Coordinates of C-alpha atoms and ligand atoms in Angstrom, one line a residue:
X1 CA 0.0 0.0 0.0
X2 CA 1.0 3.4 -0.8
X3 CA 1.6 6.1 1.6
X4 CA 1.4 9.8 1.7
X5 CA 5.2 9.9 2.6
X6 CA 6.2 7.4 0.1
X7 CA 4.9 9.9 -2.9
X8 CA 7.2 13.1 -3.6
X9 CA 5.1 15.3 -1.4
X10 CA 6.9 18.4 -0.2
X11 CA 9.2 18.3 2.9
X12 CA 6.9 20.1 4.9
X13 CA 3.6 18.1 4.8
X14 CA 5.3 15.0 5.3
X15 CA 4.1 13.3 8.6
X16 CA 1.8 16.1 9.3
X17 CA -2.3 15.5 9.9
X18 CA -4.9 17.2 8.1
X19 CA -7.6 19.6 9.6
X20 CA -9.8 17.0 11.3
X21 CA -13.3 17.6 13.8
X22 CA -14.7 14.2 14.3
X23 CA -17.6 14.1 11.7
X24 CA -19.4 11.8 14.0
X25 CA -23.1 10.4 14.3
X26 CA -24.6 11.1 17.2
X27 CA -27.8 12.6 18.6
X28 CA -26.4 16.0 19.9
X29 CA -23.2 17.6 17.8
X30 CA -21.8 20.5 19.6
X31 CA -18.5 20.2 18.0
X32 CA -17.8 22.5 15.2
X33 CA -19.2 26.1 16.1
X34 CA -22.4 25.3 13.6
X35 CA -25.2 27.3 13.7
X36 CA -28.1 24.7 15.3
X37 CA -31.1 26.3 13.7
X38 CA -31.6 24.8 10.1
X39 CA -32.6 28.4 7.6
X40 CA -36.0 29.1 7.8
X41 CA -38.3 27.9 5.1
X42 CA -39.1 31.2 3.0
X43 CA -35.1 31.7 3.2
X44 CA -35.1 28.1 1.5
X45 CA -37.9 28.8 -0.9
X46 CA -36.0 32.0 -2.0
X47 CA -32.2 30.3 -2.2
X48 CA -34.3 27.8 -4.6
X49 CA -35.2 30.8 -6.3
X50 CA -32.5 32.5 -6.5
X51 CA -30.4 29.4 -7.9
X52 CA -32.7 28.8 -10.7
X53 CA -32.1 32.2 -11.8
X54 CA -28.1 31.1 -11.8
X55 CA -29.0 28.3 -13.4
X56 CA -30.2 29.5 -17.0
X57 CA -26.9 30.8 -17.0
X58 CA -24.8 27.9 -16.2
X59 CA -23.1 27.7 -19.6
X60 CA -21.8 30.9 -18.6
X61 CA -18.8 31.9 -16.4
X62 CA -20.1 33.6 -13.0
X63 CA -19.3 37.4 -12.3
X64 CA -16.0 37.0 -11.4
X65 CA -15.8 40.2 -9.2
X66 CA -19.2 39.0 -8.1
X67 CA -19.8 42.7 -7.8
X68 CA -23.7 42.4 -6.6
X69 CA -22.6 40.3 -3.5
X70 CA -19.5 42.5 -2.4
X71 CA -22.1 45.2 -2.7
X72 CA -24.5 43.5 -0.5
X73 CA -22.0 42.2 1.9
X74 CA -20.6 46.2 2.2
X75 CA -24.0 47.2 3.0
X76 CA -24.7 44.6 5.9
X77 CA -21.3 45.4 7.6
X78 CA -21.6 49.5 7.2
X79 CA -25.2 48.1 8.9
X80 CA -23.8 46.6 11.6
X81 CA -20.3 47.3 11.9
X82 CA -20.1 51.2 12.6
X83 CA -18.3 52.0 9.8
X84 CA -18.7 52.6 6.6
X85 CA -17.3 50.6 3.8
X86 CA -18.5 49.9 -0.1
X87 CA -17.8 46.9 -2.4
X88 CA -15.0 48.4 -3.4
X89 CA -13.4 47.2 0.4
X90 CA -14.7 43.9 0.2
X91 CA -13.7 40.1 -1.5
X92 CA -15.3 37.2 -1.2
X93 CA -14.3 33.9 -1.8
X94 CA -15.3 30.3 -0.4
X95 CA -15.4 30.7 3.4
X96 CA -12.9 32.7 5.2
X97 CA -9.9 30.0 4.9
X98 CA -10.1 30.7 1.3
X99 CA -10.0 34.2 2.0
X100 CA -7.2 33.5 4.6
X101 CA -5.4 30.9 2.2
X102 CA -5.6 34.3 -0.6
X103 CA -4.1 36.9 2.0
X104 CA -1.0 34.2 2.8
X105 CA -0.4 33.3 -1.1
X106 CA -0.7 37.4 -1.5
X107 CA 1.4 38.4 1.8
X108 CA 3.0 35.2 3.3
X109 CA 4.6 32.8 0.8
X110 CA 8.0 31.1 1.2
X111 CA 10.5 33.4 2.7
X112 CA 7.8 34.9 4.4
X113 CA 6.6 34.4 8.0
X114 CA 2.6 34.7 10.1
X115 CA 2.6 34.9 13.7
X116 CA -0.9 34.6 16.2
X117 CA -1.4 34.3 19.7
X118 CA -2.3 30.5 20.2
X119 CA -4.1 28.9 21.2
X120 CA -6.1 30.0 18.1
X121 CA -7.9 28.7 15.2
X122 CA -5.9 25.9 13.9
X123 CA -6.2 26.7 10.2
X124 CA -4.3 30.0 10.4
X125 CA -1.1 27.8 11.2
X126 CA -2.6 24.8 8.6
X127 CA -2.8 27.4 5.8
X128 CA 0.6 28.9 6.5
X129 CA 1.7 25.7 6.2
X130 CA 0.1 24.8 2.7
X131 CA 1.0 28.1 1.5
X132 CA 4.7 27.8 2.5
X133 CA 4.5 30.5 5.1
X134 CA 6.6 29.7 8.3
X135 CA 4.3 29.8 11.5
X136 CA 5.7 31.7 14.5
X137 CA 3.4 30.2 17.8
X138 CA 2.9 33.7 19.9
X139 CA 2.0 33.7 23.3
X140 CA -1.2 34.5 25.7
X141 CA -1.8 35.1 29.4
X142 CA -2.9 31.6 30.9
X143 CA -6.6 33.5 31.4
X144 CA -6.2 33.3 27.5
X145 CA -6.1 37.2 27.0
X146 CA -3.5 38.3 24.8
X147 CA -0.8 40.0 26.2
X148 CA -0.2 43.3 25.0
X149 CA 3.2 43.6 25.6
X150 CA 4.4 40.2 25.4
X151 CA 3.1 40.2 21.7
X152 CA 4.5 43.6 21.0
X153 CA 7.9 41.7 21.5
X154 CA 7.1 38.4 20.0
X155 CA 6.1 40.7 16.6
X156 CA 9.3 43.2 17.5
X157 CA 11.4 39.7 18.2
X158 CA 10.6 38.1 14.6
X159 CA 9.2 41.1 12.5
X160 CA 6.3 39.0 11.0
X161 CA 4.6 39.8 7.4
X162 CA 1.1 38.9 8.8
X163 CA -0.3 39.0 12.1
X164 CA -3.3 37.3 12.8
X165 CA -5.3 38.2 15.6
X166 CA -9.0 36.7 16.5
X167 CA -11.4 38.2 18.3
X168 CA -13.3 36.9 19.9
X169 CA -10.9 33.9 20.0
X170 CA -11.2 30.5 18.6
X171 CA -11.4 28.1 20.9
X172 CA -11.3 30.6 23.9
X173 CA -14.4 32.8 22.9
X174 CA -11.7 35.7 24.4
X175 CA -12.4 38.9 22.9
X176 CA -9.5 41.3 21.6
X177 CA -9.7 44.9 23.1
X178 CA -9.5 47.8 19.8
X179 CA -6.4 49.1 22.3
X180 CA -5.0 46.1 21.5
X181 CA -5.4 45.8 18.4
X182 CA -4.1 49.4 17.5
X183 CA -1.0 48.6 19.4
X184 CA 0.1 45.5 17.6
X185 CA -1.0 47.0 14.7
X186 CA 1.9 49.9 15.7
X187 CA 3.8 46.8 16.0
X188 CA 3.7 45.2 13.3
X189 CA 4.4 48.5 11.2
X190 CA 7.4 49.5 13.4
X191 CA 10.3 47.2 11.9
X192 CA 8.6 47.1 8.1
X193 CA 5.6 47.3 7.0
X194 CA 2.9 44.0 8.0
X195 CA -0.7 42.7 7.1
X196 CA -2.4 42.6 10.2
X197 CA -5.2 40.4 9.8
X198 CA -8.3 40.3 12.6
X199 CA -10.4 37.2 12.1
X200 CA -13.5 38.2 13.3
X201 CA -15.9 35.1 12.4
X202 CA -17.4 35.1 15.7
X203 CA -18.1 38.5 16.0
X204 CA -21.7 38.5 15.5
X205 CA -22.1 36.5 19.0
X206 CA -20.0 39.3 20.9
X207 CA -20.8 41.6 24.0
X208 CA -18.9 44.0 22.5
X209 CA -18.6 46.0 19.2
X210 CA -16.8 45.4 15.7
X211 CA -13.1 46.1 15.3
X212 CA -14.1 47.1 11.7
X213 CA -13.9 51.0 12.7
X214 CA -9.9 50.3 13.1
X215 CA -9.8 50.0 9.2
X216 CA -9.9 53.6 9.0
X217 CA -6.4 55.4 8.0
X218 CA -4.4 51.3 8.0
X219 CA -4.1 50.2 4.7
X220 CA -2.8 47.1 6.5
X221 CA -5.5 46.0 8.4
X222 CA -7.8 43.7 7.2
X223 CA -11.0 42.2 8.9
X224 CA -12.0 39.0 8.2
X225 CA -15.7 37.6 8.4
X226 CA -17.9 34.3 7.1
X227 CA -21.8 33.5 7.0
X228 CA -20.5 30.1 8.5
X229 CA -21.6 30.9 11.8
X230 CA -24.0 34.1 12.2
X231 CA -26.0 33.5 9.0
X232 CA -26.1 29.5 10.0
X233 CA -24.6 29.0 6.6
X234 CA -21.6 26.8 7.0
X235 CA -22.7 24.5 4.2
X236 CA -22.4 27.3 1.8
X237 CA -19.4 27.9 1.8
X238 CA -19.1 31.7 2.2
X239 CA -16.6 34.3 3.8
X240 CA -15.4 37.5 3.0
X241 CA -12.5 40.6 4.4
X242 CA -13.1 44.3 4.6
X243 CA -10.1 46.4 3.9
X244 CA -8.4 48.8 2.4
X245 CA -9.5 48.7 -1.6
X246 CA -6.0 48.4 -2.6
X247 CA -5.6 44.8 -0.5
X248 CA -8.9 43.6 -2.4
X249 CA -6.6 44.6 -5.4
X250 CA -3.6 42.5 -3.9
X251 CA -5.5 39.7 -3.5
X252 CA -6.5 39.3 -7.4
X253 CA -3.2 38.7 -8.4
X254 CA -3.9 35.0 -6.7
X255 CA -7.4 34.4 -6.7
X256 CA -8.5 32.2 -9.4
X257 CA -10.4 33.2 -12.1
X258 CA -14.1 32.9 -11.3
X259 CA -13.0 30.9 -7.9
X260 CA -16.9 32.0 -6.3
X261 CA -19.6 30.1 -8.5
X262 CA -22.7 31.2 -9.4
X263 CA -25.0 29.3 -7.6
X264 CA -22.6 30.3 -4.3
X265 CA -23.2 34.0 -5.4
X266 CA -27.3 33.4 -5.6
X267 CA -27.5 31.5 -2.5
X268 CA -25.2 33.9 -0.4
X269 CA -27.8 36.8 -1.9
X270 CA -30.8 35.1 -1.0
X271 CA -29.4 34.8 3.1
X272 CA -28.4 38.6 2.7
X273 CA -32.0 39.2 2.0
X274 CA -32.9 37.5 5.0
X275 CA -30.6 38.8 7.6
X276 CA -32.4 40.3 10.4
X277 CA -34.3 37.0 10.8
X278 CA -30.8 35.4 10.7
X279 CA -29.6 38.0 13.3
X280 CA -32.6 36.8 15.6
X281 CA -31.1 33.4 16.2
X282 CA -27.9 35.0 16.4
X283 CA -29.8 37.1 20.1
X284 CA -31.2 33.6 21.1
X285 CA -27.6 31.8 21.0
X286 CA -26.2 34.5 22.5
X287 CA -28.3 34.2 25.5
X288 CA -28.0 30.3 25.2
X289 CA -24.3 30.6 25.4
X290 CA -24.3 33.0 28.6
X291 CA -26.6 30.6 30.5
X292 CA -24.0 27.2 29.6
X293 CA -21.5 29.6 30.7
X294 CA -23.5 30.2 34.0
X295 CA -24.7 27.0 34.6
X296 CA -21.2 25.6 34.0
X297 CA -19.9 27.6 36.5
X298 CA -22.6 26.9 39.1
X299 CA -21.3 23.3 38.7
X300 CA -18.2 24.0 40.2
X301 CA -16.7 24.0 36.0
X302 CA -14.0 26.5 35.0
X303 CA -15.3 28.9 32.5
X304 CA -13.6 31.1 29.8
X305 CA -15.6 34.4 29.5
X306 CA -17.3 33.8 25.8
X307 CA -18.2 36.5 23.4
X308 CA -18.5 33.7 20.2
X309 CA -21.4 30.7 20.2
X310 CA -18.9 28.4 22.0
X311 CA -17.5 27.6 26.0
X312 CA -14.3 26.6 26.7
X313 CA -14.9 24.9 30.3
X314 CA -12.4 22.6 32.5
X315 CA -10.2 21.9 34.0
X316 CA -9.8 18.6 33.5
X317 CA -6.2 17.5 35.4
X318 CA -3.7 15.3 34.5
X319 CA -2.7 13.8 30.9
X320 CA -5.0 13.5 28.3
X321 CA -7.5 14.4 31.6
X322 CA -9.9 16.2 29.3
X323 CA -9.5 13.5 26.7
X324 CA -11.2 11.3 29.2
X325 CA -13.7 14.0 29.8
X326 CA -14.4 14.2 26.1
X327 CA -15.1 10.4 25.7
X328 CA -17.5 10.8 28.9
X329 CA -19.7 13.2 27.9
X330 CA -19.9 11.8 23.8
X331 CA -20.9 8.1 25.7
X332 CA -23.4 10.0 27.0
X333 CA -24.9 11.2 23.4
X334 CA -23.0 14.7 23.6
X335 CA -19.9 15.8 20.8
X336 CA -18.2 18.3 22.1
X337 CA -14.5 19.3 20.6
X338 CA -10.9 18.5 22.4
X339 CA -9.0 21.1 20.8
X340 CA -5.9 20.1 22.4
X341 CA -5.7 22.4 25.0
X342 CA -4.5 20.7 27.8
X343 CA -7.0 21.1 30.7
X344 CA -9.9 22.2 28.8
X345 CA -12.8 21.5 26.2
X346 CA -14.9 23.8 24.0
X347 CA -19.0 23.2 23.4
X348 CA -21.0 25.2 21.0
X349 CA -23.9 26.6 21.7
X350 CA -26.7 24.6 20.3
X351 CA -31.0 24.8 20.7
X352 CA -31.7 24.8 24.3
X353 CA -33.2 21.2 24.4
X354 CA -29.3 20.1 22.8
X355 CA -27.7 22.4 26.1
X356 CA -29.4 20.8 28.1
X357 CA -28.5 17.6 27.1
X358 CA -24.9 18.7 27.6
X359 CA -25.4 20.7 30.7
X360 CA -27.2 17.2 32.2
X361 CA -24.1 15.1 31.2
X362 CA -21.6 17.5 32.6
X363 CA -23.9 17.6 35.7
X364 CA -23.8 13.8 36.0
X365 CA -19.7 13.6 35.4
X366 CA -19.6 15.7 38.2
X367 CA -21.7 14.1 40.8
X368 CA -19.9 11.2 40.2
X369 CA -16.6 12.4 40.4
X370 CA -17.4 14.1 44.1
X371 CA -19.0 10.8 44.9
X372 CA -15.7 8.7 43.6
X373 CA -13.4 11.5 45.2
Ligands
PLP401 C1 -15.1 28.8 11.8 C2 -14.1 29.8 11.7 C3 -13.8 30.4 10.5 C4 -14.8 30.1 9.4 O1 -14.2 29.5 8.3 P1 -15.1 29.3 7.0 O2 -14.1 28.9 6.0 O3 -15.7 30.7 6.7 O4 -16.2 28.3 7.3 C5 -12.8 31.4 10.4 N1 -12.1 31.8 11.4 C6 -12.3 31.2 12.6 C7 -11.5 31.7 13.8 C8 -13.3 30.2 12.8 O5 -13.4 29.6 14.0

């Protein structure tokens, strides 16, 4: 049998693992940062709609600046966002790691090196990777805040070409204060000029306010987004940056040619049309996701302070002690994800009748831990 290694892969993949959340069957899946709530039916009828529109002009190449949607997309964050922006700051491509995966090929590359604060979202070190980028791990406080000035030095130390910063923080929920932001954005500009690149996919589920407003006066500050999680639209396939126009520009030069289809452009529409009902969920997950937090915590849990759809709860001691944990609560019916932080697991937020089902296993790990103890 063939292996991956034995073909003439590049250096750096070999013995590496792919991006890989359990895709597994069971009753409650609160693994992956999904939206729970399925689009509502008149959404459906018009994405069915709106896609046999695109579809009597299938023999045709789609809009490859898909013009229409960056318009639309403009309009819901100058909505929303406190700042103004038109399609002319906005791209679009298939989910935000396609719009990441664009920004590396454009600013990273061989040569070249990306720094965040981990832990973080996995794929911003995966797609470094893949794009030949070297990854530079920087650090956080252990509350999981980042630390101003330790990151200041860790940029000053290795004078990155893209900083990544999330907020709120995947798998932490931490938020990212605009101070900051501003002042690793100083940073990064200090030595040579960097792309400074704030994943905000979460950002819809936040206390707090949009860092968008920063893009003002930085041509190298970008502000990443998806309809994965907000819009419940993670099988679309659908994210998209706000920045200066010149880095929508940039990030031509390596897109490829009509890279967003047409039936992607139609559907994303269609959920555009519908966003304040899509907002509505977003209010009831919120509050879902600050009663697990509560609730955990009345348990006796640890509890990360969450502005995204997700908890990060432990701490589970010892090695692989939240592994264990993990197994526990999924016997009892319940996915939740082990993102390798030692100590701790993350659950989404889900309907309340799938929280509960978590919150009652988590509840029940507990009793019989004090009763075993
Ligand atoms: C889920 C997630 C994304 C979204 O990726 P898509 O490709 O848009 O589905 C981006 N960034 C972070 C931090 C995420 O957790």
């Amino acid at each position: 049998m063939t292996r991956i290694d034995d073909l003439p892969i590049r250096e750096e993949l070999r013995g590496k693992s792919p991006y890989g959340a359990p895709q597994l069957d069971v009753p409650v899946r609160l693994n992956t940062n999904e939206n729970p709530y399925p689009l509502p039916e008149p959404l459906v009828e018009r994405i069915a709609e709106r896609v046999r529109e695109a579809a009597r002009e299938l023999n045709r190449y789609p809009d490859r600046d898909a013009v229409e949607l960056r318009t639309e997309l403009a309009r819901y964050l100058t909505r929303t966002g406190g700042h103004e922006v038109t399609a002319a700051n906005v791209w679009a491509a298939n989910g935000s790691n396609e719009v990441i995966q664009q920004l590396l090929q454009t600013f990273g590359g061989p040569g070249r090196t990306a720094i965040g604060f981990e832990p973080s979202y996995s794929m911003h070190s995966l797609i470094s990777r893949g794009t030949g980028t070297g990854w530079i791990s920087g650090p956080r406080n252990d509350d999981f805040t980042v630390n101003t000035e330790q990151a200041e030095k860790a940029i000053a130390e290795n004078q990155p070409d893209v900083v990544f910063i999330t907020s709120p923080n995947n798998p932490t929920g931490t938020a990212v204060p605009a101070e900051t932001v501003l002042a690793l954005y100083e940073a990064a500009q200090a030595a040579k000029p960097s792309l400074v690149v704030v994943d905000e996919a979460y950002v819809e589920f936040s206390h707090g306010t949009s860092l968008l407003p920063l893009l003002e006066g930085r041509p190298n500050l970008v502000v990443s987004r998806t309809m994965s999680k907000a819009f419940g639209a993670a099988g679309l396939r659908l994210g998209y940056l706000a920045a200066d126009p010149a880095v929508v520009d940039a990030v031509q030069l390596v897109r490829l040619p009509y890279h967003l289809s047409a039936v992607t452009q139609a559907t994303a529409l269609a959920a555009l049309e519908h966003t304040d009902t899509l907002l509505a969920y977003v209010d009831q997950l919120k509050q879902e996701r600050d009663r697990i937090v509560r609730e955990l915590w009345e348990m006796g849990y640890e509890v990360t302070a969450s502005d995204a759809n997700f908890v990060q709860f432990g701490r589970f001691e010892g090695e692989g002690g939240a592994h264990d944990v993990w197994q526990q609560i999924l016997d009892r019916g319940v996915l939740v994800r082990d993102n390798g932080v030692p100590g701790w697991l993350r659950v989404t937020a889900g309907t309340p009748e799938e929280n509960d089902a978590f919150l009652d296993a988590v509840r029940e790990l507990k009793k019989e831990q004090e009763q075993s103890a």
